[in-house]
Amino acid sequence: MRAIGIDIGGTKIAGAVVDELGTIVSHNRRPTFAAEPQVIEDTVVEMVQHLSEGQEISAVGVAAAGFIDASQSTVYYAPNINWRNEPFREKLEKRLGIPIVVENDANAAGWAEFRFGAGRLVSDMVTLTIGTGVGGAIVSGDRLFRGGFGAGAELGHLRVVPGGLPCGCGAHGCIEQYGSGRALLRMANELADAGGIGQALASVRTRNGVLTGLDVSELIGVGDPGALSALRTLGSWIGQACSSLAAVLDPQLFVIGGGVAQAGDLLLDPIRAAFLETLPARGYHPEPEFAIAELVNDAGVVGAADLARHYAETI
Ligand SMILES: [Zn+2]
């Protein structure tokens, strides 16, 4: 049966009716007008009512950034919305009368890749989403890994540099500070300041007043040595993080997603190189594959809908 997936992002709420094969049947999106919990709740309810008109829907999965409890009902904490111990599932079930699951957005996206995307042929995989920050998801033995409290797989906060750059989470040296889109911009600005291979970055910055992610990706696209150097540095940090993750999780596959992953092999090559350089017991440790995510913008809604359908089948 079809299910609805809703993905609550920082600037928009996306929703879709998704069938058993992960295909989007219809979709809808609205801007996120406010971080106010009541506005978000009302918008989600309206979207579900609108999407389910004339459809038989088994369940609704809602993906959002934040810590969700192990029973997928309460949002302990969300960085973008004023949710603190929010019983979101109970509230939505009361208003909609349909089974609801709430899932961390990176977990939903990783699950979609596992079911219908780059990971559909493996049982064990790790997804790293390189957006503004770094999101992560782990599938182990065909199951989504959530941890004992539901707050696991926060891979962006894996420490790669003891005493390193301060992170928004309060710790220092997290991979998010070295392997995210924001980190890529920081490195590009440092190269622009230094001159040399950073000349093109510097002239774009002078022309536009500020360097954006789009500027850097355009320069990567035309083979600018400065932008490529920043991308390689980012890739090498991600590769090192992957070797630590491989030592713990032994995945068959790493899936790299997010805006920066549009660079394709230009990103995967330095990731693979740094991974092999730092892999424990290299030569004896089985070597996983690396792939770019396939579902891109739809992963959140597709994964949330699929997780909700599985949940509805078990109750
Ligand atoms: Zn952190």
PDB file of C-alpha atoms and ligand atoms in Angstrom:
ATOM      1  CA  MET A   1       0.000   0.000   0.000  1.00  0.00           C
ATOM      2  CA  ARG A   2       1.083   3.587  -0.500  1.00  0.00           C
ATOM      3  CA  ALA A   3       2.479   5.702   2.300  1.00  0.00           C
ATOM      4  CA  ILE A   4       3.151   9.414   2.727  1.00  0.00           C
ATOM      5  CA  GLY A   5       6.594  10.806   3.483  1.00  0.00           C
ATOM      6  CA  ILE A   6       7.058  14.321   4.870  1.00  0.00           C
ATOM      7  CA  ASP A   7      10.491  15.962   5.097  1.00  0.00           C
ATOM      8  CA  ILE A   8      10.693  19.030   7.342  1.00  0.00           C
ATOM      9  CA  GLY A   9      13.700  21.047   6.225  1.00  0.00           C
ATOM     10  CA  GLY A  10      15.079  24.419   7.289  1.00  0.00           C
ATOM     11  CA  THR A  11      13.389  26.366   4.463  1.00  0.00           C
ATOM     12  CA  LYS A  12      10.621  24.068   3.203  1.00  0.00           C
ATOM     13  CA  ILE A  13       8.396  21.117   4.039  1.00  0.00           C
ATOM     14  CA  ALA A  14       8.268  18.519   1.258  1.00  0.00           C
ATOM     15  CA  GLY A  15       5.624  15.804   1.124  1.00  0.00           C
ATOM     16  CA  ALA A  16       4.905  12.915  -1.243  1.00  0.00           C
ATOM     17  CA  VAL A  17       2.765   9.849  -1.737  1.00  0.00           C
ATOM     18  CA  VAL A  18       5.193   6.971  -2.315  1.00  0.00           C
ATOM     19  CA  ASP A  19       4.417   3.450  -3.527  1.00  0.00           C
ATOM     20  CA  GLU A  20       6.014   0.124  -2.458  1.00  0.00           C
ATOM     21  CA  LEU A  21       8.774   0.487  -5.071  1.00  0.00           C
ATOM     22  CA  GLY A  22       9.855   3.880  -3.792  1.00  0.00           C
ATOM     23  CA  THR A  23       8.235   5.749  -6.688  1.00  0.00           C
ATOM     24  CA  ILE A  24       6.729   9.152  -5.977  1.00  0.00           C
ATOM     25  CA  VAL A  25       3.092   9.147  -7.080  1.00  0.00           C
ATOM     26  CA  SER A  26       2.296  12.765  -6.185  1.00  0.00           C
ATOM     27  CA  HIS A  27       4.040  15.482  -4.243  1.00  0.00           C
ATOM     28  CA  ASN A  28       3.634  18.847  -2.602  1.00  0.00           C
ATOM     29  CA  ARG A  29       5.897  21.391  -0.972  1.00  0.00           C
ATOM     30  CA  ARG A  30       5.437  24.444   1.210  1.00  0.00           C
ATOM     31  CA  PRO A  31       7.827  26.979   2.626  1.00  0.00           C
ATOM     32  CA  THR A  32       8.620  26.612   6.330  1.00  0.00           C
ATOM     33  CA  PHE A  33       7.204  29.933   7.490  1.00  0.00           C
ATOM     34  CA  ALA A  34       8.296  29.685  11.068  1.00  0.00           C
ATOM     35  CA  ALA A  35      10.145  27.500  13.484  1.00  0.00           C
ATOM     36  CA  GLU A  36       7.022  27.540  15.660  1.00  0.00           C
ATOM     37  CA  PRO A  37       5.944  23.982  16.531  1.00  0.00           C
ATOM     38  CA  GLN A  38       2.213  24.726  16.101  1.00  0.00           C
ATOM     39  CA  VAL A  39       2.699  26.176  12.596  1.00  0.00           C
ATOM     40  CA  ILE A  40       4.796  23.150  11.572  1.00  0.00           C
ATOM     41  CA  GLU A  41       2.225  20.746  12.999  1.00  0.00           C
ATOM     42  CA  ASP A  42      -0.692  22.478  11.222  1.00  0.00           C
ATOM     43  CA  THR A  43       1.223  22.534   7.924  1.00  0.00           C
ATOM     44  CA  VAL A  44       2.054  18.812   8.157  1.00  0.00           C
ATOM     45  CA  VAL A  45      -1.585  17.967   8.931  1.00  0.00           C
ATOM     46  CA  GLU A  46      -2.830  20.041   5.957  1.00  0.00           C
ATOM     47  CA  MET A  47      -0.275  18.472   3.624  1.00  0.00           C
ATOM     48  CA  VAL A  48      -1.186  14.920   4.672  1.00  0.00           C
ATOM     49  CA  GLN A  49      -4.911  15.661   4.236  1.00  0.00           C
ATOM     50  CA  HIS A  50      -4.272  17.163   0.813  1.00  0.00           C
ATOM     51  CA  LEU A  51      -1.970  14.345  -0.358  1.00  0.00           C
ATOM     52  CA  SER A  52      -4.259  11.568   0.869  1.00  0.00           C
ATOM     53  CA  GLU A  53      -7.360  12.812  -0.997  1.00  0.00           C
ATOM     54  CA  GLY A  54      -8.609   9.917  -3.135  1.00  0.00           C
ATOM     55  CA  GLN A  55      -5.733   7.677  -1.990  1.00  0.00           C
ATOM     56  CA  GLU A  56      -5.563   4.715   0.349  1.00  0.00           C
ATOM     57  CA  ILE A  57      -2.649   5.486   2.668  1.00  0.00           C
ATOM     58  CA  SER A  58      -1.246   3.001   5.207  1.00  0.00           C
ATOM     59  CA  ALA A  59       0.975   5.324   7.249  1.00  0.00           C
ATOM     60  CA  VAL A  60       2.822   8.626   7.371  1.00  0.00           C
ATOM     61  CA  GLY A  61       6.545   9.023   8.007  1.00  0.00           C
ATOM     62  CA  VAL A  62       7.851  12.419   9.080  1.00  0.00           C
ATOM     63  CA  ALA A  63      11.561  13.191   8.772  1.00  0.00           C
ATOM     64  CA  ALA A  64      13.146  16.098  10.633  1.00  0.00           C
ATOM     65  CA  ALA A  65      16.599  17.118  11.810  1.00  0.00           C
ATOM     66  CA  GLY A  66      17.058  16.280  15.454  1.00  0.00           C
ATOM     67  CA  PHE A  67      17.210  13.586  18.087  1.00  0.00           C
ATOM     68  CA  ILE A  68      14.197  11.289  17.943  1.00  0.00           C
ATOM     69  CA  ASP A  69      13.557   8.708  20.675  1.00  0.00           C
ATOM     70  CA  ALA A  70      13.983   4.987  19.996  1.00  0.00           C
ATOM     71  CA  SER A  71      10.218   4.435  19.625  1.00  0.00           C
ATOM     72  CA  GLN A  72      10.133   7.121  16.907  1.00  0.00           C
ATOM     73  CA  SER A  73       7.496   9.201  18.622  1.00  0.00           C
ATOM     74  CA  THR A  74       9.124  12.031  20.568  1.00  0.00           C
ATOM     75  CA  VAL A  75      11.548  14.615  19.215  1.00  0.00           C
ATOM     76  CA  TYR A  76      13.976  15.191  22.110  1.00  0.00           C
ATOM     77  CA  TYR A  77      15.587  18.147  20.427  1.00  0.00           C
ATOM     78  CA  ALA A  78      15.521  19.772  16.981  1.00  0.00           C
ATOM     79  CA  PRO A  79      18.113  22.349  15.930  1.00  0.00           C
ATOM     80  CA  ASN A  80      15.841  24.339  13.551  1.00  0.00           C
ATOM     81  CA  ILE A  81      12.462  24.108  15.250  1.00  0.00           C
ATOM     82  CA  ASN A  82      11.603  24.964  18.824  1.00  0.00           C
ATOM     83  CA  TRP A  83      10.923  21.320  19.714  1.00  0.00           C
ATOM     84  CA  ARG A  84      12.043  20.113  23.125  1.00  0.00           C
ATOM     85  CA  ASN A  85      10.668  16.693  24.129  1.00  0.00           C
ATOM     86  CA  GLU A  86       7.885  17.191  21.588  1.00  0.00           C
ATOM     87  CA  PRO A  87       5.425  14.217  21.446  1.00  0.00           C
ATOM     88  CA  PHE A  88       4.984  14.787  17.714  1.00  0.00           C
ATOM     89  CA  ARG A  89       3.741  11.322  16.787  1.00  0.00           C
ATOM     90  CA  GLU A  90       0.959  11.349  19.392  1.00  0.00           C
ATOM     91  CA  LYS A  91      -0.199  14.808  18.315  1.00  0.00           C
ATOM     92  CA  LEU A  92      -0.304  13.871  14.621  1.00  0.00           C
ATOM     93  CA  GLU A  93      -1.980  10.494  15.222  1.00  0.00           C
ATOM     94  CA  LYS A  94      -4.707  12.215  17.249  1.00  0.00           C
ATOM     95  CA  ARG A  95      -5.410  14.678  14.451  1.00  0.00           C
ATOM     96  CA  LEU A  96      -4.983  12.356  11.448  1.00  0.00           C
ATOM     97  CA  GLY A  97      -6.098   8.942  12.776  1.00  0.00           C
ATOM     98  CA  ILE A  98      -3.375   7.096  10.845  1.00  0.00           C
ATOM     99  CA  PRO A  99      -0.121   5.390  12.002  1.00  0.00           C
ATOM    100  CA  ILE A 100       2.747   7.917  12.176  1.00  0.00           C
ATOM    101  CA  VAL A 101       6.483   7.495  12.600  1.00  0.00           C
ATOM    102  CA  VAL A 102       8.940  10.290  13.213  1.00  0.00           C
ATOM    103  CA  GLU A 103      12.493   9.736  11.982  1.00  0.00           C
ATOM    104  CA  ASN A 104      15.728  11.688  11.887  1.00  0.00           C
ATOM    105  CA  ASP A 105      16.062  13.172   8.380  1.00  0.00           C
ATOM    106  CA  ALA A 106      19.540  11.746   7.698  1.00  0.00           C
ATOM    107  CA  ASN A 107      18.317   8.288   8.757  1.00  0.00           C
ATOM    108  CA  ALA A 108      15.332   8.573   6.400  1.00  0.00           C
ATOM    109  CA  ALA A 109      17.569   9.603   3.491  1.00  0.00           C
ATOM    110  CA  GLY A 110      20.040   6.783   4.206  1.00  0.00           C
ATOM    111  CA  TRP A 111      17.220   4.262   4.387  1.00  0.00           C
ATOM    112  CA  ALA A 112      15.936   5.422   0.979  1.00  0.00           C
ATOM    113  CA  GLU A 113      19.401   4.864  -0.546  1.00  0.00           C
ATOM    114  CA  PHE A 114      19.517   1.401   1.030  1.00  0.00           C
ATOM    115  CA  ARG A 115      16.068   0.383  -0.237  1.00  0.00           C
ATOM    116  CA  PHE A 116      15.897   2.043  -3.643  1.00  0.00           C
ATOM    117  CA  GLY A 117      19.174   3.804  -4.420  1.00  0.00           C
ATOM    118  CA  ALA A 118      22.917   3.205  -4.425  1.00  0.00           C
ATOM    119  CA  GLY A 119      22.727   0.657  -1.573  1.00  0.00           C
ATOM    120  CA  ARG A 120      19.963  -1.612  -2.824  1.00  0.00           C
ATOM    121  CA  LEU A 121      22.330  -4.582  -3.350  1.00  0.00           C
ATOM    122  CA  VAL A 122      24.084  -4.547   0.049  1.00  0.00           C
ATOM    123  CA  SER A 123      23.122  -5.399   3.632  1.00  0.00           C
ATOM    124  CA  ASP A 124      25.585  -3.109   5.438  1.00  0.00           C
ATOM    125  CA  MET A 125      26.214   0.478   4.437  1.00  0.00           C
ATOM    126  CA  VAL A 126      27.020   3.929   5.753  1.00  0.00           C
ATOM    127  CA  THR A 127      25.634   7.122   4.223  1.00  0.00           C
ATOM    128  CA  LEU A 128      27.380  10.455   4.705  1.00  0.00           C
ATOM    129  CA  THR A 129      25.421  13.487   3.526  1.00  0.00           C
ATOM    130  CA  ILE A 130      27.652  16.475   2.864  1.00  0.00           C
ATOM    131  CA  GLY A 131      25.375  19.488   2.977  1.00  0.00           C
ATOM    132  CA  THR A 132      25.774  22.597   5.113  1.00  0.00           C
ATOM    133  CA  GLY A 133      26.706  20.121   7.845  1.00  0.00           C
ATOM    134  CA  VAL A 134      27.481  16.402   7.703  1.00  0.00           C
ATOM    135  CA  GLY A 135      24.623  13.952   8.240  1.00  0.00           C
ATOM    136  CA  GLY A 136      24.926  10.214   8.580  1.00  0.00           C
ATOM    137  CA  ALA A 137      22.972   6.983   8.536  1.00  0.00           C
ATOM    138  CA  ILE A 138      23.979   3.393   9.219  1.00  0.00           C
ATOM    139  CA  VAL A 139      22.305   0.261   7.910  1.00  0.00           C
ATOM    140  CA  SER A 140      23.663  -2.881   9.558  1.00  0.00           C
ATOM    141  CA  GLY A 141      22.388  -6.365   8.731  1.00  0.00           C
ATOM    142  CA  ASP A 142      19.515  -4.892   6.661  1.00  0.00           C
ATOM    143  CA  ARG A 143      18.328  -2.788   9.607  1.00  0.00           C
ATOM    144  CA  LEU A 144      18.528   0.921  10.261  1.00  0.00           C
ATOM    145  CA  PHE A 145      20.832   1.482  13.224  1.00  0.00           C
ATOM    146  CA  ARG A 146      19.347   3.926  15.740  1.00  0.00           C
ATOM    147  CA  GLY A 147      21.308   3.140  18.909  1.00  0.00           C
ATOM    148  CA  GLY A 148      19.953   2.426  22.372  1.00  0.00           C
ATOM    149  CA  PHE A 149      18.272   5.824  22.823  1.00  0.00           C
ATOM    150  CA  GLY A 150      17.479   6.585  19.176  1.00  0.00           C
ATOM    151  CA  ALA A 151      20.187   9.231  18.906  1.00  0.00           C
ATOM    152  CA  GLY A 152      22.842   7.101  17.153  1.00  0.00           C
ATOM    153  CA  ALA A 153      24.517   7.564  13.781  1.00  0.00           C
ATOM    154  CA  GLU A 154      25.256  11.270  14.361  1.00  0.00           C
ATOM    155  CA  LEU A 155      28.289  10.745  12.149  1.00  0.00           C
ATOM    156  CA  GLY A 156      28.912  14.471  11.619  1.00  0.00           C
ATOM    157  CA  HIS A 157      30.117  14.619  15.214  1.00  0.00           C
ATOM    158  CA  LEU A 158      32.733  11.907  14.888  1.00  0.00           C
ATOM    159  CA  ARG A 159      35.892  13.548  16.225  1.00  0.00           C
ATOM    160  CA  VAL A 160      38.717  13.608  13.688  1.00  0.00           C
ATOM    161  CA  VAL A 161      40.964  16.285  15.238  1.00  0.00           C
ATOM    162  CA  PRO A 162      41.476  16.237  19.023  1.00  0.00           C
ATOM    163  CA  GLY A 163      41.272  19.856  20.203  1.00  0.00           C
ATOM    164  CA  GLY A 164      40.300  20.939  16.678  1.00  0.00           C
ATOM    165  CA  LEU A 165      37.855  23.549  15.422  1.00  0.00           C
ATOM    166  CA  PRO A 166      34.836  24.258  17.644  1.00  0.00           C
ATOM    167  CA  CYS A 167      31.600  22.628  16.441  1.00  0.00           C
ATOM    168  CA  GLY A 168      27.990  23.770  16.812  1.00  0.00           C
ATOM    169  CA  CYS A 169      27.389  20.716  19.020  1.00  0.00           C
ATOM    170  CA  GLY A 170      29.707  22.125  21.709  1.00  0.00           C
ATOM    171  CA  ALA A 171      32.607  19.721  21.058  1.00  0.00           C
ATOM    172  CA  HIS A 172      35.816  20.335  19.103  1.00  0.00           C
ATOM    173  CA  GLY A 173      37.270  18.678  16.002  1.00  0.00           C
ATOM    174  CA  CYS A 174      34.109  17.010  14.647  1.00  0.00           C
ATOM    175  CA  ILE A 175      34.215  15.866  11.001  1.00  0.00           C
ATOM    176  CA  GLU A 176      31.428  18.386  10.296  1.00  0.00           C
ATOM    177  CA  GLN A 177      34.024  21.149  10.727  1.00  0.00           C
ATOM    178  CA  TYR A 178      36.319  19.602   8.081  1.00  0.00           C
ATOM    179  CA  GLY A 179      34.064  17.704   5.685  1.00  0.00           C
ATOM    180  CA  SER A 180      30.913  19.846   5.252  1.00  0.00           C
ATOM    181  CA  GLY A 181      29.834  22.379   2.643  1.00  0.00           C
ATOM    182  CA  ARG A 182      30.542  25.086   5.212  1.00  0.00           C
ATOM    183  CA  ALA A 183      34.063  23.697   5.692  1.00  0.00           C
ATOM    184  CA  LEU A 184      34.592  23.708   1.913  1.00  0.00           C
ATOM    185  CA  LEU A 185      33.736  27.416   1.850  1.00  0.00           C
ATOM    186  CA  ARG A 186      36.092  28.110   4.744  1.00  0.00           C
ATOM    187  CA  MET A 187      38.936  26.324   2.931  1.00  0.00           C
ATOM    188  CA  ALA A 188      38.118  28.132  -0.329  1.00  0.00           C
ATOM    189  CA  ASN A 189      38.273  31.490   1.476  1.00  0.00           C
ATOM    190  CA  GLU A 190      41.615  30.563   3.043  1.00  0.00           C
ATOM    191  CA  LEU A 191      42.985  29.743  -0.412  1.00  0.00           C
ATOM    192  CA  ALA A 192      41.593  33.023  -1.772  1.00  0.00           C
ATOM    193  CA  ASP A 193      43.401  34.882   1.040  1.00  0.00           C
ATOM    194  CA  ALA A 194      46.671  33.092   0.292  1.00  0.00           C
ATOM    195  CA  GLY A 195      46.828  33.969  -3.439  1.00  0.00           C
ATOM    196  CA  GLY A 196      48.636  31.448  -5.689  1.00  0.00           C
ATOM    197  CA  ILE A 197      46.196  28.717  -6.730  1.00  0.00           C
ATOM    198  CA  GLY A 198      43.465  30.666  -4.921  1.00  0.00           C
ATOM    199  CA  GLN A 199      43.531  33.527  -7.460  1.00  0.00           C
ATOM    200  CA  ALA A 200      40.302  32.613  -9.265  1.00  0.00           C
ATOM    201  CA  LEU A 201      38.515  32.117  -5.934  1.00  0.00           C
ATOM    202  CA  ALA A 202      39.774  35.539  -4.834  1.00  0.00           C
ATOM    203  CA  SER A 203      38.592  37.296  -7.990  1.00  0.00           C
ATOM    204  CA  VAL A 204      35.091  35.738  -7.790  1.00  0.00           C
ATOM    205  CA  ARG A 205      34.944  36.795  -4.148  1.00  0.00           C
ATOM    206  CA  THR A 206      35.995  40.351  -5.031  1.00  0.00           C
ATOM    207  CA  ARG A 207      33.399  40.519  -7.819  1.00  0.00           C
ATOM    208  CA  ASN A 208      30.469  39.136  -5.764  1.00  0.00           C
ATOM    209  CA  GLY A 209      31.482  40.392  -2.317  1.00  0.00           C
ATOM    210  CA  VAL A 210      31.340  36.874  -0.879  1.00  0.00           C
ATOM    211  CA  LEU A 211      32.083  33.306  -1.979  1.00  0.00           C
ATOM    212  CA  THR A 212      29.063  30.988  -2.157  1.00  0.00           C
ATOM    213  CA  GLY A 213      28.824  27.218  -2.460  1.00  0.00           C
ATOM    214  CA  LEU A 214      27.600  27.710  -6.030  1.00  0.00           C
ATOM    215  CA  ASP A 215      30.712  29.798  -6.876  1.00  0.00           C
ATOM    216  CA  VAL A 216      32.987  27.052  -5.568  1.00  0.00           C
ATOM    217  CA  SER A 217      31.110  24.284  -7.392  1.00  0.00           C
ATOM    218  CA  GLU A 218      31.216  26.298 -10.636  1.00  0.00           C
ATOM    219  CA  LEU A 219      34.980  26.684 -10.272  1.00  0.00           C
ATOM    220  CA  ILE A 220      35.279  22.957  -9.529  1.00  0.00           C
ATOM    221  CA  GLY A 221      33.306  22.346 -12.746  1.00  0.00           C
ATOM    222  CA  VAL A 222      35.804  24.301 -14.855  1.00  0.00           C
ATOM    223  CA  GLY A 223      38.815  22.621 -13.228  1.00  0.00           C
ATOM    224  CA  ASP A 224      40.078  25.608 -11.219  1.00  0.00           C
ATOM    225  CA  PRO A 225      43.121  24.407  -9.226  1.00  0.00           C
ATOM    226  CA  GLY A 226      42.169  26.316  -6.057  1.00  0.00           C
ATOM    227  CA  ALA A 227      38.586  25.021  -5.886  1.00  0.00           C
ATOM    228  CA  LEU A 228      39.783  21.482  -6.703  1.00  0.00           C
ATOM    229  CA  SER A 229      42.380  21.695  -3.964  1.00  0.00           C
ATOM    230  CA  ALA A 230      39.713  22.646  -1.392  1.00  0.00           C
ATOM    231  CA  LEU A 231      37.548  19.733  -2.605  1.00  0.00           C
ATOM    232  CA  ARG A 232      40.479  17.294  -2.333  1.00  0.00           C
ATOM    233  CA  THR A 233      41.206  18.426   1.219  1.00  0.00           C
ATOM    234  CA  LEU A 234      37.544  17.939   2.138  1.00  0.00           C
ATOM    235  CA  GLY A 235      37.589  14.494   0.501  1.00  0.00           C
ATOM    236  CA  SER A 236      40.662  13.443   2.404  1.00  0.00           C
ATOM    237  CA  TRP A 237      39.006  14.339   5.729  1.00  0.00           C
ATOM    238  CA  ILE A 238      35.907  12.358   4.776  1.00  0.00           C
ATOM    239  CA  GLY A 239      38.091   9.413   3.710  1.00  0.00           C
ATOM    240  CA  GLN A 240      39.822   9.381   7.094  1.00  0.00           C
ATOM    241  CA  ALA A 241      36.462   9.430   8.872  1.00  0.00           C
ATOM    242  CA  CYS A 242      35.329   6.532   6.663  1.00  0.00           C
ATOM    243  CA  SER A 243      38.326   4.420   7.695  1.00  0.00           C
ATOM    244  CA  SER A 244      37.429   4.892  11.373  1.00  0.00           C
ATOM    245  CA  LEU A 245      33.822   3.990  10.555  1.00  0.00           C
ATOM    246  CA  ALA A 246      34.977   0.908   8.613  1.00  0.00           C
ATOM    247  CA  ALA A 247      36.985  -0.269  11.613  1.00  0.00           C
ATOM    248  CA  VAL A 248      33.815  -0.219  13.713  1.00  0.00           C
ATOM    249  CA  LEU A 249      31.030  -1.063  11.275  1.00  0.00           C
ATOM    250  CA  ASP A 250      32.664  -2.970   8.391  1.00  0.00           C
ATOM    251  CA  PRO A 251      30.181  -1.753   5.738  1.00  0.00           C
ATOM    252  CA  GLN A 252      30.209  -3.082   2.169  1.00  0.00           C
ATOM    253  CA  LEU A 253      29.456   0.385   0.859  1.00  0.00           C
ATOM    254  CA  PHE A 254      29.804   4.076   1.696  1.00  0.00           C
ATOM    255  CA  VAL A 255      27.230   6.291  -0.004  1.00  0.00           C
ATOM    256  CA  ILE A 256      28.170   9.970  -0.248  1.00  0.00           C
ATOM    257  CA  GLY A 257      25.266  12.391  -0.687  1.00  0.00           C
ATOM    258  CA  GLY A 258      24.433  16.082  -0.344  1.00  0.00           C
ATOM    259  CA  GLY A 259      25.181  19.083  -2.548  1.00  0.00           C
ATOM    260  CA  VAL A 260      28.976  18.629  -2.517  1.00  0.00           C
ATOM    261  CA  ALA A 261      28.558  15.050  -3.835  1.00  0.00           C
ATOM    262  CA  GLN A 262      27.529  16.496  -7.212  1.00  0.00           C
ATOM    263  CA  ALA A 263      31.282  16.690  -7.843  1.00  0.00           C
ATOM    264  CA  GLY A 264      31.145  12.889  -8.377  1.00  0.00           C
ATOM    265  CA  ASP A 265      34.534  11.196  -8.869  1.00  0.00           C
ATOM    266  CA  LEU A 266      36.362  14.465  -8.180  1.00  0.00           C
ATOM    267  CA  LEU A 267      35.144  13.960  -4.610  1.00  0.00           C
ATOM    268  CA  LEU A 268      35.196  10.146  -4.453  1.00  0.00           C
ATOM    269  CA  ASP A 269      38.838   9.845  -5.633  1.00  0.00           C
ATOM    270  CA  PRO A 270      40.390  11.746  -2.681  1.00  0.00           C
ATOM    271  CA  ILE A 271      37.958  10.014  -0.309  1.00  0.00           C
ATOM    272  CA  ARG A 272      39.106   6.572  -1.539  1.00  0.00           C
ATOM    273  CA  ALA A 273      42.791   7.554  -1.424  1.00  0.00           C
ATOM    274  CA  ALA A 274      42.637   8.845   2.172  1.00  0.00           C
ATOM    275  CA  PHE A 275      40.489   5.896   3.178  1.00  0.00           C
ATOM    276  CA  LEU A 276      43.064   3.366   1.955  1.00  0.00           C
ATOM    277  CA  GLU A 277      45.955   5.324   3.477  1.00  0.00           C
ATOM    278  CA  THR A 278      44.393   5.280   6.932  1.00  0.00           C
ATOM    279  CA  LEU A 279      42.517   1.964   6.869  1.00  0.00           C
ATOM    280  CA  PRO A 280      43.590  -0.277   9.754  1.00  0.00           C
ATOM    281  CA  ALA A 281      45.189  -3.576   8.623  1.00  0.00           C
ATOM    282  CA  ARG A 282      45.222  -2.440   5.005  1.00  0.00           C
ATOM    283  CA  GLY A 283      45.699  -5.322   2.610  1.00  0.00           C
ATOM    284  CA  TYR A 284      43.878  -7.664   4.966  1.00  0.00           C
ATOM    285  CA  HIS A 285      40.796  -5.571   5.684  1.00  0.00           C
ATOM    286  CA  PRO A 286      38.061  -6.111   3.068  1.00  0.00           C
ATOM    287  CA  GLU A 287      37.655  -2.893   1.083  1.00  0.00           C
ATOM    288  CA  PRO A 288      34.191  -1.374   0.741  1.00  0.00           C
ATOM    289  CA  GLU A 289      32.897   0.428  -2.350  1.00  0.00           C
ATOM    290  CA  PHE A 290      32.212   4.170  -2.505  1.00  0.00           C
ATOM    291  CA  ALA A 291      29.252   5.553  -4.453  1.00  0.00           C
ATOM    292  CA  ILE A 292      27.396   8.821  -4.921  1.00  0.00           C
ATOM    293  CA  ALA A 293      23.809   8.921  -3.603  1.00  0.00           C
ATOM    294  CA  GLU A 294      21.169   8.362  -6.281  1.00  0.00           C
ATOM    295  CA  LEU A 295      17.971   9.788  -4.814  1.00  0.00           C
ATOM    296  CA  VAL A 296      19.260  13.328  -4.137  1.00  0.00           C
ATOM    297  CA  ASN A 297      16.343  15.633  -3.254  1.00  0.00           C
ATOM    298  CA  ASP A 298      13.694  12.945  -2.795  1.00  0.00           C
ATOM    299  CA  ALA A 299      15.586  10.701  -0.370  1.00  0.00           C
ATOM    300  CA  GLY A 300      14.006  12.183   2.774  1.00  0.00           C
ATOM    301  CA  VAL A 301      10.363  11.753   1.708  1.00  0.00           C
ATOM    302  CA  VAL A 302      10.930   8.349   0.074  1.00  0.00           C
ATOM    303  CA  GLY A 303      12.808   6.978   3.115  1.00  0.00           C
ATOM    304  CA  ALA A 304      10.296   8.387   5.619  1.00  0.00           C
ATOM    305  CA  ALA A 305       7.372   6.876   3.671  1.00  0.00           C
ATOM    306  CA  ASP A 306       9.061   3.480   3.410  1.00  0.00           C
ATOM    307  CA  LEU A 307       9.935   3.368   7.127  1.00  0.00           C
ATOM    308  CA  ALA A 308       6.329   4.315   7.942  1.00  0.00           C
ATOM    309  CA  ARG A 309       4.980   1.545   5.699  1.00  0.00           C
ATOM    310  CA  HIS A 310       7.209  -1.024   7.440  1.00  0.00           C
ATOM    311  CA  TYR A 311       6.037   0.248  10.796  1.00  0.00           C
ATOM    312  CA  ALA A 312       2.363   0.025   9.801  1.00  0.00           C
ATOM    313  CA  GLU A 313       2.902  -3.592   8.676  1.00  0.00           C
ATOM    314  CA  THR A 314       4.194  -4.558  12.114  1.00  0.00           C
ATOM    315  CA  ILE A 315       1.367  -3.107  14.250  1.00  0.00           C
TER     316      ILE A 315
HETATM  317 ZN    ZN B   1      30.083  18.363  16.571  1.00  0.00          ZN
END
